[in-house]
Amino acid sequence: MDELALEESASAEARWKSLKHKANWIRLSSMTMNHHAGLGHTGGDLSSADILAVLFLGELLKIDPAQPGWPQRDRFILSKGHGAAAYYSALAARGFFPTAQLKTYMDPLSMLNGHPDRNKVSGVEANTGPLGHGLPVAVGAALAARMRKESWRVFVLTGDGELQEGSNWEAAMTAQHYRLDNLTVIVDRNRIQQGDFTENTIRMEPLAERFRAFGFAVEEIDGHSIPELLDRFTHLPIEVGKPSCVIARTIKGKGVSFAENQPAWHHGVPSKEQLAAAAVELGMDAAW
Amino acid sequence: MVSGASSPAAGRQLFDCRDAYMNELEAMAAADPRVCAVANDSLSSAKLKNFKARFPDRFVNVGIAEQNMVGVGAGLASGGMVPYVCGAACFLTARAMEQVKVDLAYTRANVKLCAMSPGMAYGQLGPTHHSIEDLAWMRVIPNLTVLVPADPVETAAVMRYSLEHEGPMFLRIARVPVRCVHGDDYKFRLGKAVQLREGSDVTLIANGLMVGCALDAAQALEAHGVSARVLNMSTVKPLDREAILNAARTTRGIVTAEEALAAGGLGGAVAEVVAQEHPTPLRILGVPDVFAPTGTAQFLLEHFGLTAAGIERTALDLLKYEG
Ligand SMILES: Cc1ncc(C[n+]2csc(CCOP(=O)(O)OP(=O)(O)O)c2C)c(N)n1
Ligand SMILES: [Mg+2]
């Protein structure tokens, strides 16, 4: 390798490392929020952290915290709204509001409800929480870009259990019919829903084939690999003329050994001791 | 447990009505092979884990799909089963409204909707998870019986009644802990208000969580020399018009209280009766025309004055202004 290539790969690696650290900060921040609130959805916060870190802190989304309503911005919708702690953490880290506010999560009259609230929180694109709302709204936002001849893109992050809601598949048909290649659906494929593994509840496989049959260009990647996420999100659409679906293979509870792959951690709330143990595993003293 | 809960010793002990619902549902399933349950992923919050273990062949989990779950319930009923369709009140009503209207109500399908954790039980999760519109929505649908039990004793009685009753029902199963207001000998009668306290100055009409508050308010009103009648209107539909008209005739005014929007629910139902048949001073306590903020259920109930003190204040105000 010549000097330049070496330098580039060194800086790429530094970037990956820094983003991984930020993802782990999102993890610890969410767990701290859930601990303070005594409520929350730890498992899904942790599985989505790398995706959120890459999109929000890897500068992939064209957004501007100084003007959250900037009309040309990329739209990101967290359809799995119960992952609000991770999302709020990413928004705060991106500068939409001070991280100091995160500790008010679910407090009386706090702007930080247990689910994303665009009426109250700068940077939140859609009011979600009831599952199956994000994709239809994302389709509308993608259609609006086309009608207004704008180049903004729309990203929507769904759960995998969430895809059992029929509204997703109605929206998927609209997306393919209108060939919305400015739309990317990211599925947090952690294989667990609220009560059990998805495949023990309502089988979701073959998920990629289903999206393909619905007219999407589909790619499956490791949802915890920063380089894979960066690479995928910098090369969109997957196929011109088709909506993109990125199935991010993830682990629910990722990064905290005792929470990993445990259905009970869907809405598990860490105790003080568990929070301390998580901080050690995530390589930091405290998030804030 | 339900029995004993109402014994005097239980006093002001608080109960999660979901336990009474769960015990009755399992007892009915053990006795009647037509009883089955439909869930939408949330087995713990709907208290169906044990049901699934005991009656695996009469348990269906449709996944996160509420429209589907209500339709599946209708189909099960058409096949002679008696399905209990159990999911969080906010999604079961808002998401599946047309299935409730057409597949259940218009069809007169023998399906029992168990609306779990209604009102502001999920207070901290935000307005998307509050179920305060449900009473107004359900009440206006023809053919649908709408029940809001007040405590574990009544929850158990209503569950048992639901199996005898042919036709679609909406049962609001409280999660916010309540104390017992009925004795063990309580018998549920559809469409009949339960008079829990005699009184001649004002009538307090409540259901669900607010019944206990109404009783406390009546007690407190005594100190003001006010004699308050308390009616538990657990049947929102069909409504006990006689009890309401009797209150309108024999007391100076009515205060209603419910853990729901003030528009369209129990208060709305009472207003429709008195306005048309015996105009009477009336105050409706509920959530005003807003989406509630975030906070625990207790915080939000106090925030909106849905407390004994709130009912007491409102009754005094009504008597002062209406002479
Ligand atoms: C319409 C609707 N029904 C039920 C729920 C309750 N609920 C909250 S999270 C959840 C499970 C979601 O699982 P999944 O989509 O796989 O999310 P993740 O694993 O990423 O947490 C359920 C059933 C809801 N929020 N909305
Ligand atoms: Mg999942």
XYZ file of C-alpha atoms and ligand atoms in Angstrom:
638
model
C 0.000 0.000 0.000
C 1.259 3.484 -0.709
C 1.379 6.239 1.872
C -1.937 7.826 0.909
C -3.887 4.567 0.995
C -2.388 3.757 4.379
C -3.346 7.152 5.708
C -6.872 6.783 4.356
C -7.393 3.393 5.893
C -6.020 4.665 9.196
C -8.469 7.538 9.149
C -11.335 5.227 8.132
C -10.533 3.022 11.066
C -10.380 5.990 13.404
C -13.795 7.033 12.149
C -15.238 3.566 12.728
C -13.791 3.492 16.213
C -15.183 6.880 17.032
C -18.631 5.950 15.733
C -18.596 2.695 17.702
C -17.788 4.710 20.801
C -20.680 7.055 20.045
C -22.990 4.088 19.535
C -21.966 2.752 22.917
C -22.579 6.178 24.400
C -26.131 5.992 22.974
C -26.451 2.587 24.636
C -25.342 3.771 28.031
C -27.320 6.983 27.771
C -30.534 5.045 26.967
C -29.962 2.633 29.804
C -29.365 5.524 32.182
C -32.600 7.158 31.017
C -34.547 3.934 31.483
C -32.991 3.457 34.902
C -34.022 6.955 36.011
C -37.529 6.617 34.579
C -38.008 3.112 35.977
C -39.481 2.265 32.566
C -38.303 1.870 29.030
C -37.385 -0.533 26.253
C -33.742 -1.373 26.787
C -33.433 -4.275 24.333
C -34.550 -2.325 21.277
C -32.600 0.788 22.314
C -29.419 -1.251 22.308
C -30.072 -3.082 19.040
C -30.628 0.164 17.129
C -27.702 2.155 18.580
C -25.178 1.527 15.785
C -27.733 2.364 13.091
C -28.625 5.621 14.846
C -24.981 6.507 15.478
C -24.068 6.059 11.822
C -27.059 8.004 10.508
C -27.015 10.881 13.006
C -23.414 11.097 14.160
C -21.731 9.785 11.014
C -23.108 12.835 9.202
C -25.073 10.730 6.741
C -28.368 12.479 7.210
C -28.650 15.950 5.732
C -30.084 17.643 8.796
C -29.272 20.816 10.683
C -29.902 21.131 14.408
C -29.807 24.914 14.021
C -32.820 24.719 11.700
C -34.723 21.542 12.519
C -37.525 22.509 10.159
C -35.188 23.118 7.192
C -37.473 22.156 4.290
C -34.782 20.338 2.269
C -33.653 18.117 5.151
C -33.525 14.356 4.953
C -36.379 12.832 6.943
C -35.668 10.123 9.480
C -38.650 8.449 11.148
C -38.310 6.126 14.105
C -41.253 3.854 13.495
C -40.353 1.598 16.434
C -41.189 4.486 18.718
C -40.559 2.532 21.896
C -36.854 2.939 21.080
C -37.242 6.587 22.055
C -34.419 6.666 24.603
C -31.834 5.732 21.969
C -33.366 8.155 19.466
C -33.487 11.052 21.940
C -29.879 10.293 22.891
C -28.808 10.413 19.235
C -30.702 13.679 18.693
C -29.117 15.236 21.772
C -25.649 14.070 20.725
C -26.277 15.566 17.285
C -27.068 18.891 18.967
C -30.852 19.164 18.713
C -31.163 19.753 22.460
C -28.847 19.606 25.480
C -27.935 16.149 26.727
C -28.791 17.467 30.215
C -32.465 17.136 29.243
C -32.174 13.410 28.782
C -32.460 12.857 32.516
C -36.022 14.208 32.437
C -37.136 11.216 30.322
C -40.759 10.390 31.289
C -40.776 12.835 34.216
C -44.066 14.626 34.862
C -44.624 17.246 32.142
C -41.282 16.407 30.496
C -41.004 17.036 26.765
C -39.468 13.575 26.565
C -42.435 11.187 26.559
C -41.789 7.490 26.518
C -42.301 7.698 22.739
C -41.034 10.229 20.171
C -43.008 13.458 20.142
C -42.505 15.897 17.294
C -44.797 18.451 18.917
C -42.359 18.815 21.791
C -38.908 17.684 20.711
C -36.706 19.368 18.139
C -35.529 16.955 15.465
C -38.303 14.389 15.891
C -39.968 13.882 12.538
C -43.115 11.893 13.417
C -45.238 11.025 16.443
C -44.806 7.300 16.822
C -45.329 4.646 19.474
C -48.263 2.684 18.119
C -46.412 0.365 15.754
C -46.930 0.461 12.015
C -47.194 4.238 11.540
C -43.721 5.123 10.304
C -43.648 3.584 6.852
C -46.871 5.173 5.551
C -45.710 8.593 6.763
C -42.299 7.980 5.191
C -43.935 7.105 1.876
C -45.839 10.387 2.006
C -42.655 12.323 2.761
C -40.910 10.618 -0.161
C -43.825 11.464 -2.462
C -43.671 15.079 -1.269
C -39.996 15.290 -2.297
C -40.983 14.160 -5.754
C -43.940 16.565 -6.014
C -41.759 19.465 -4.911
C -38.861 18.385 -7.099
C -36.557 18.220 -4.091
C -33.750 15.799 -3.452
C -34.323 14.991 0.203
C -34.303 11.347 1.185
C -36.483 9.521 3.655
C -35.295 6.895 6.120
C -37.557 4.876 8.353
C -36.385 2.483 11.051
C -38.854 -0.269 11.923
C -38.775 -3.149 14.348
C -39.069 -6.669 12.971
C -42.072 -7.649 15.105
C -43.565 -4.340 14.069
C -43.752 -5.589 10.488
C -46.657 -7.795 11.570
C -48.820 -4.673 11.342
C -50.539 -4.721 7.955
C -50.145 -0.969 7.450
C -46.462 -1.583 6.638
C -47.333 -3.776 3.696
C -49.955 -1.372 2.401
C -47.287 1.346 2.461
C -44.754 -1.005 0.868
C -47.099 -1.488 -2.085
C -47.462 2.262 -2.468
C -43.687 2.706 -2.330
C -43.040 0.184 -5.081
C -45.887 1.390 -7.251
C -44.504 4.923 -7.217
C -40.931 3.653 -7.528
C -39.822 5.658 -4.509
C -36.084 5.192 -4.685
C -35.659 8.148 -2.336
C -37.066 5.947 0.438
C -35.048 3.533 2.593
C -36.639 1.170 5.090
C -34.210 -0.092 7.712
C -35.403 -3.134 9.639
C -33.896 -3.675 13.083
C -33.879 -7.449 12.633
C -33.151 -8.477 16.217
C -35.499 -11.483 15.969
C -37.284 -10.652 19.223
C -40.549 -8.829 19.781
C -42.292 -8.076 23.091
C -43.211 -11.500 24.381
C -40.914 -13.896 22.543
C -38.716 -14.468 19.500
C -40.433 -13.379 16.279
C -40.204 -16.838 14.794
C -42.021 -18.313 17.805
C -44.728 -15.654 17.573
C -45.501 -14.973 13.930
C -42.844 -16.187 11.497
C -41.190 -13.287 9.680
C -38.930 -15.313 7.401
C -38.259 -15.194 4.561
C -38.250 -11.479 5.275
C -35.863 -10.379 2.519
C -37.841 -12.391 -0.021
C -41.047 -10.785 1.134
C -39.657 -7.284 0.644
C -38.308 -8.300 -2.756
C -41.710 -9.645 -3.714
C -43.142 -6.287 -2.673
C -40.853 -4.511 -5.136
C -37.982 -3.404 -2.907
C -34.267 -3.678 -3.577
C -33.099 -5.532 -0.491
C -29.759 -5.964 1.204
C -28.998 -7.738 4.459
C -26.089 -6.406 6.479
C -24.611 -6.717 9.944
C -26.468 -4.011 11.854
C -23.649 -3.676 14.346
C -20.855 -3.270 11.801
C -20.056 0.414 11.458
C -18.234 -0.050 8.129
C -21.095 -2.075 6.651
C -23.673 0.474 7.782
C -21.579 3.400 6.503
C -20.983 1.705 3.194
C -24.634 0.849 2.676
C -26.000 4.227 3.645
C -23.540 6.096 1.437
C -24.648 4.041 -1.566
C -28.350 4.548 -1.882
C -30.623 3.686 -3.508
C -29.647 0.051 -3.701
C -31.245 -0.007 -7.132
C -32.424 2.986 -9.142
C -36.203 3.031 -9.521
C -36.936 0.895 -6.461
C -37.403 1.670 -2.771
C -34.531 0.296 -0.670
C -34.846 -2.102 2.225
C -31.856 -2.641 4.479
C -32.342 -5.582 6.785
C -29.937 -4.894 9.620
C -29.167 -8.135 11.416
C -28.907 -7.101 15.038
C -28.894 -8.524 18.543
C -31.501 -7.266 20.935
C -29.686 -5.899 23.982
C -26.407 -5.689 21.991
C -23.355 -4.619 23.930
C -24.530 -5.574 27.398
C -23.992 -9.288 27.943
C -26.831 -9.934 30.373
C -29.372 -8.183 28.145
C -28.317 -9.746 24.859
C -30.870 -11.890 23.078
C -33.203 -12.058 26.087
C -36.896 -11.426 25.338
C -37.363 -10.242 28.937
C -35.056 -7.299 28.220
C -37.531 -5.959 25.639
C -38.810 -3.697 28.392
C -36.287 -4.621 31.036
C -35.106 -1.719 33.178
C -31.569 -1.815 34.582
C -30.997 -1.633 38.305
C -28.217 0.555 39.688
C -25.864 -2.412 39.746
C -26.794 -3.484 36.219
C -26.236 0.054 34.977
C -22.766 0.064 36.521
C -21.981 -3.324 34.981
C -23.216 -2.071 31.584
C -20.979 0.993 31.827
C -17.945 -1.254 32.316
C -18.905 -3.396 29.308
C -19.517 -0.325 27.162
C -16.172 1.152 28.127
C -17.169 4.359 29.856
C -17.778 5.627 33.369
C -21.098 7.314 32.694
C -23.003 8.738 29.735
C -23.822 12.015 31.476
C -57.143 -12.723 45.006
C -60.622 -11.478 44.512
C -62.424 -13.198 47.295
C -61.203 -11.720 50.503
C -60.260 -8.602 48.610
C -63.607 -7.160 49.555
C -63.520 -8.323 53.132
C -63.458 -5.480 55.622
C -59.919 -6.477 56.555
C -58.811 -5.668 53.028
C -59.865 -2.093 53.780
C -58.071 0.313 51.526
C -55.712 -2.234 50.076
C -55.215 -1.665 46.342
C -55.682 -4.227 43.572
C -54.770 -4.552 39.913
C -58.074 -5.599 38.289
C -56.159 -7.584 35.671
C -55.647 -10.322 38.248
C -59.391 -10.777 38.727
C -59.883 -10.766 34.947
C -57.157 -13.370 34.488
C -58.464 -15.695 37.199
C -62.017 -15.595 35.847
C -60.919 -16.055 32.246
C -58.969 -19.176 33.155
C -61.792 -20.518 35.328
C -64.280 -20.002 32.490
C -61.961 -21.652 29.984
C -61.589 -24.640 32.313
C -65.369 -24.995 32.542
C -66.411 -24.102 28.995
C -64.571 -25.417 25.918
C -65.895 -22.559 23.777
C -63.787 -20.000 25.644
C -60.614 -18.982 23.803
C -58.236 -16.041 23.869
C -56.663 -13.885 21.160
C -53.507 -11.887 21.907
C -51.331 -9.356 20.091
C -47.814 -10.211 21.274
C -48.213 -8.556 24.704
C -48.874 -11.651 26.785
C -47.617 -10.244 30.069
C -49.561 -6.997 29.995
C -52.703 -8.899 28.969
C -51.939 -11.508 31.682
C -52.306 -14.364 29.224
C -49.100 -16.304 29.869
C -50.778 -18.774 32.161
C -53.801 -19.065 29.873
C -51.484 -19.969 27.006
C -49.761 -22.602 29.139
C -53.030 -24.114 30.359
C -55.059 -23.942 27.157
C -52.554 -23.906 24.286
C -55.153 -25.155 21.798
C -57.506 -22.324 22.607
C -54.964 -19.563 22.435
C -54.065 -17.529 19.344
C -51.308 -14.942 19.171
C -51.718 -13.008 15.929
C -48.606 -10.930 16.571
C -48.619 -7.137 16.543
C -51.760 -6.793 14.440
C -54.832 -5.374 16.156
C -57.088 -5.055 13.119
C -56.353 -8.657 12.341
C -56.947 -9.709 15.939
C -60.454 -8.278 16.063
C -61.337 -9.796 12.692
C -59.960 -13.156 13.809
C -62.143 -12.846 16.918
C -65.210 -12.346 14.731
C -64.335 -15.441 12.719
C -63.812 -17.532 15.842
C -67.237 -16.428 17.068
C -68.826 -17.400 13.767
C -67.357 -20.855 14.346
C -69.048 -21.196 17.720
C -66.160 -20.199 19.956
C -66.379 -17.416 22.531
C -63.217 -15.386 21.958
C -61.770 -12.990 24.503
C -59.729 -10.549 22.432
C -57.272 -9.002 24.854
C -54.981 -6.097 24.073
C -53.962 -2.646 25.269
C -57.065 -0.420 25.181
C -55.346 2.303 23.161
C -54.532 0.028 20.205
C -57.516 -2.288 20.473
C -59.907 0.624 20.006
C -58.054 3.189 17.919
C -56.410 0.786 15.501
C -59.246 -1.670 15.081
C -62.207 0.687 15.130
C -63.782 -0.445 11.863
C -63.354 -4.108 12.721
C -65.139 -3.368 16.006
C -67.923 -1.548 14.177
C -68.488 -3.957 11.310
C -67.099 -7.372 12.249
C -68.309 -7.240 15.838
C -71.075 -4.718 16.412
C -73.022 -4.753 13.160
C -72.529 -8.504 12.915
C -73.532 -8.984 16.572
C -70.547 -11.303 16.878
C -70.207 -12.937 20.264
C -66.760 -11.463 20.914
C -65.520 -10.006 24.194
C -62.998 -7.214 23.856
C -60.839 -6.977 26.957
C -59.321 -3.509 26.818
C -56.301 -3.675 29.067
C -54.589 -0.779 30.846
C -57.104 1.861 29.766
C -57.292 5.532 30.671
C -53.959 6.927 31.750
C -52.404 3.708 33.009
C -49.565 4.211 30.497
C -49.232 7.848 31.530
C -45.466 8.153 31.126
C -45.470 6.571 27.709
C -47.183 9.647 26.311
C -50.461 10.544 24.582
C -50.087 7.815 21.951
C -50.525 5.246 24.715
C -53.243 6.974 26.723
C -56.669 5.505 26.114
C -59.019 8.303 27.040
C -61.040 8.478 23.824
C -62.127 4.839 24.019
C -65.331 5.341 26.017
C -66.646 7.969 23.628
C -65.745 5.873 20.605
C -67.179 2.614 21.899
C -70.308 4.131 23.366
C -71.627 5.414 20.066
C -71.424 2.082 18.256
C -74.843 0.380 18.109
C -75.156 -3.188 19.462
C -71.974 -2.924 21.532
C -72.250 -3.397 25.287
C -69.768 -1.170 27.118
C -68.695 -2.019 30.673
C -66.285 -0.255 33.005
C -65.935 -2.259 36.230
C -64.854 -0.400 39.343
C -62.862 -2.943 41.315
C -61.676 -6.557 41.278
C -64.987 -7.893 42.595
C -66.928 -6.226 39.828
C -64.275 -7.126 37.231
C -64.689 -10.801 38.126
C -68.495 -10.497 38.082
C -68.455 -8.775 34.706
C -66.167 -11.445 33.272
C -68.540 -14.187 34.426
C -71.497 -12.250 33.070
C -69.817 -11.776 29.689
C -69.929 -15.508 29.014
C -73.669 -15.700 29.691
C -74.369 -12.670 27.540
C -74.666 -13.313 23.798
C -73.194 -10.480 21.726
C -70.223 -8.150 21.413
C -68.908 -6.498 24.557
C -66.246 -4.002 25.432
C -64.755 -4.566 28.896
C -62.396 -1.940 30.287
C -59.935 -3.748 32.565
C -58.110 -1.353 34.916
C -54.408 -1.580 35.605
C -54.087 1.428 37.895
C -54.596 -0.115 41.350
C -58.004 0.423 42.965
C -59.560 -0.451 46.285
C -62.627 -2.648 46.636
C -65.933 -0.843 46.670
C -68.158 -3.921 46.448
C -68.688 -6.784 48.875
C -68.145 -10.429 48.034
C -71.891 -10.891 47.621
C -71.974 -8.379 44.742
C -74.138 -9.419 41.777
C -73.608 -7.653 38.454
C -76.786 -6.643 36.626
C -76.427 -5.324 33.087
C -77.714 -1.803 32.613
C -78.315 -1.213 36.313
C -76.475 1.466 38.242
C -75.247 0.311 41.629
C -76.195 2.726 44.371
C -73.277 2.603 46.788
C -74.467 5.402 49.021
C -77.792 7.122 49.601
C -77.893 10.899 49.465
C -80.387 13.678 48.831
C -78.470 16.831 47.839
C -76.306 15.795 44.935
C -75.656 12.608 42.957
C -72.141 11.528 42.055
C -72.126 9.174 39.063
C -68.809 7.490 38.346
C -67.262 4.368 36.927
C -63.940 2.565 36.946
C -61.232 4.158 39.072
C -63.421 7.112 39.860
C -65.958 5.162 41.909
C -63.645 4.908 44.912
C -62.920 8.629 44.583
C -66.654 9.403 44.457
C -67.210 7.473 47.681
C -64.403 9.395 49.377
C -65.804 12.651 48.047
C -69.255 11.792 49.426
C -67.687 11.167 52.812
C -65.868 14.496 52.692
C -69.025 16.319 51.587
C -70.725 15.226 54.814
C -68.485 17.677 56.681
C -70.006 20.443 54.543
C -73.484 19.276 55.435
C -73.976 17.913 51.937
C -75.643 14.555 51.482
C -74.257 12.910 48.340
C -75.623 9.858 46.574
C -73.068 7.679 44.794
C -73.915 5.596 41.739
C -71.481 3.202 40.139
C -72.431 3.354 36.462
C -70.333 0.440 35.351
C -72.657 -0.202 32.419
C -72.101 2.747 30.111
C -74.233 1.041 27.512
C -77.085 0.153 27.780
C -77.434 3.080 30.133
C -79.574 3.052 33.278
C -81.811 5.980 32.335
C -84.112 5.378 35.295
C -81.337 5.801 37.864
C -80.212 8.987 36.122
C -83.704 10.456 35.901
C -84.346 9.513 39.491
C -81.180 11.380 40.485
C -82.277 14.348 38.417
C -85.680 14.384 40.129
C -84.649 13.729 43.707
C -81.288 15.534 44.090
C -80.302 19.095 43.159
C -77.653 18.198 40.649
C -75.354 15.548 39.186
C -71.570 15.310 38.990
C -70.114 12.638 36.714
C -66.516 11.421 36.910
C -64.576 9.117 34.581
C -60.971 8.392 33.668
C -61.548 9.422 30.066
C -62.202 12.465 27.955
C -65.011 14.573 29.396
C -66.518 14.621 25.902
C -68.653 11.749 24.758
C -68.201 9.193 27.517
C -70.179 8.579 30.696
C -70.732 12.296 31.274
C -71.910 12.732 27.713
C -74.308 9.815 28.089
C -75.781 11.250 31.302
C -76.043 14.704 29.703
C -78.015 13.312 26.773
C -80.567 11.840 29.150
C -81.038 14.761 31.526
C -80.920 17.459 28.841
C -83.737 15.814 26.933
C -85.858 14.409 29.698
C -85.272 16.308 32.918
C -82.866 19.268 32.653
C -80.710 19.275 35.754
C -77.538 21.082 36.846
C -74.674 18.866 35.716
C -70.889 18.898 35.897
C -68.777 16.463 33.872
C -65.368 15.568 35.263
C -62.896 14.019 32.878
C -59.940 15.000 30.758
C -60.699 18.287 28.967
C -60.310 18.644 25.201
C -56.545 18.101 25.181
C -53.991 15.360 24.743
C -52.685 14.681 28.225
C -49.061 15.451 29.029
C -46.586 12.874 30.262
C -46.516 11.632 33.839
C -47.520 8.715 36.000
C -51.213 7.849 36.122
C -51.409 9.269 39.625
C -49.774 12.505 38.528
C -52.135 12.876 35.576
C -55.264 12.070 37.589
C -54.310 14.835 40.002
C -53.324 17.127 37.136
C -56.872 16.879 35.791
C -58.611 16.942 39.175
C -59.772 13.350 38.773
C -59.575 12.782 42.527
C -61.870 12.707 45.532
C -60.956 16.329 46.222
C -61.735 17.247 42.624
C -65.184 15.652 42.836
C -65.851 17.280 46.204
C -64.888 20.751 44.897
C -67.027 20.296 41.820
C -70.055 19.177 43.829
C -69.761 22.149 46.176
C -69.405 24.491 43.233
C -72.449 23.021 41.548
C -74.590 23.333 44.692
C -73.415 26.913 45.283
C -74.217 28.128 41.788
C -77.276 26.082 41.148
C -78.773 26.867 44.576
C -50.004 -0.979 17.542
C -49.178 -1.455 18.690
N -49.454 -2.655 19.257
C -48.736 -3.065 20.314
C -47.741 -2.291 20.839
C -46.988 -2.750 22.082
N -45.578 -3.016 21.774
C -44.609 -2.115 22.042
S -43.091 -2.625 21.540
C -43.715 -4.114 21.009
C -42.811 -5.134 20.393
C -42.070 -4.584 19.230
O -41.162 -5.515 18.734
P -40.184 -5.117 17.555
O -40.943 -4.405 16.498
O -39.469 -6.325 17.130
O -39.228 -4.023 18.230
P -37.788 -4.179 18.894
O -37.428 -5.614 18.934
O -36.866 -3.427 18.002
O -37.874 -3.565 20.249
C -45.095 -4.173 21.222
C -45.940 -5.324 20.901
C -47.506 -1.040 20.227
N -46.580 -0.189 20.677
N -48.228 -0.653 19.165
Mg -37.501 -6.951 17.316
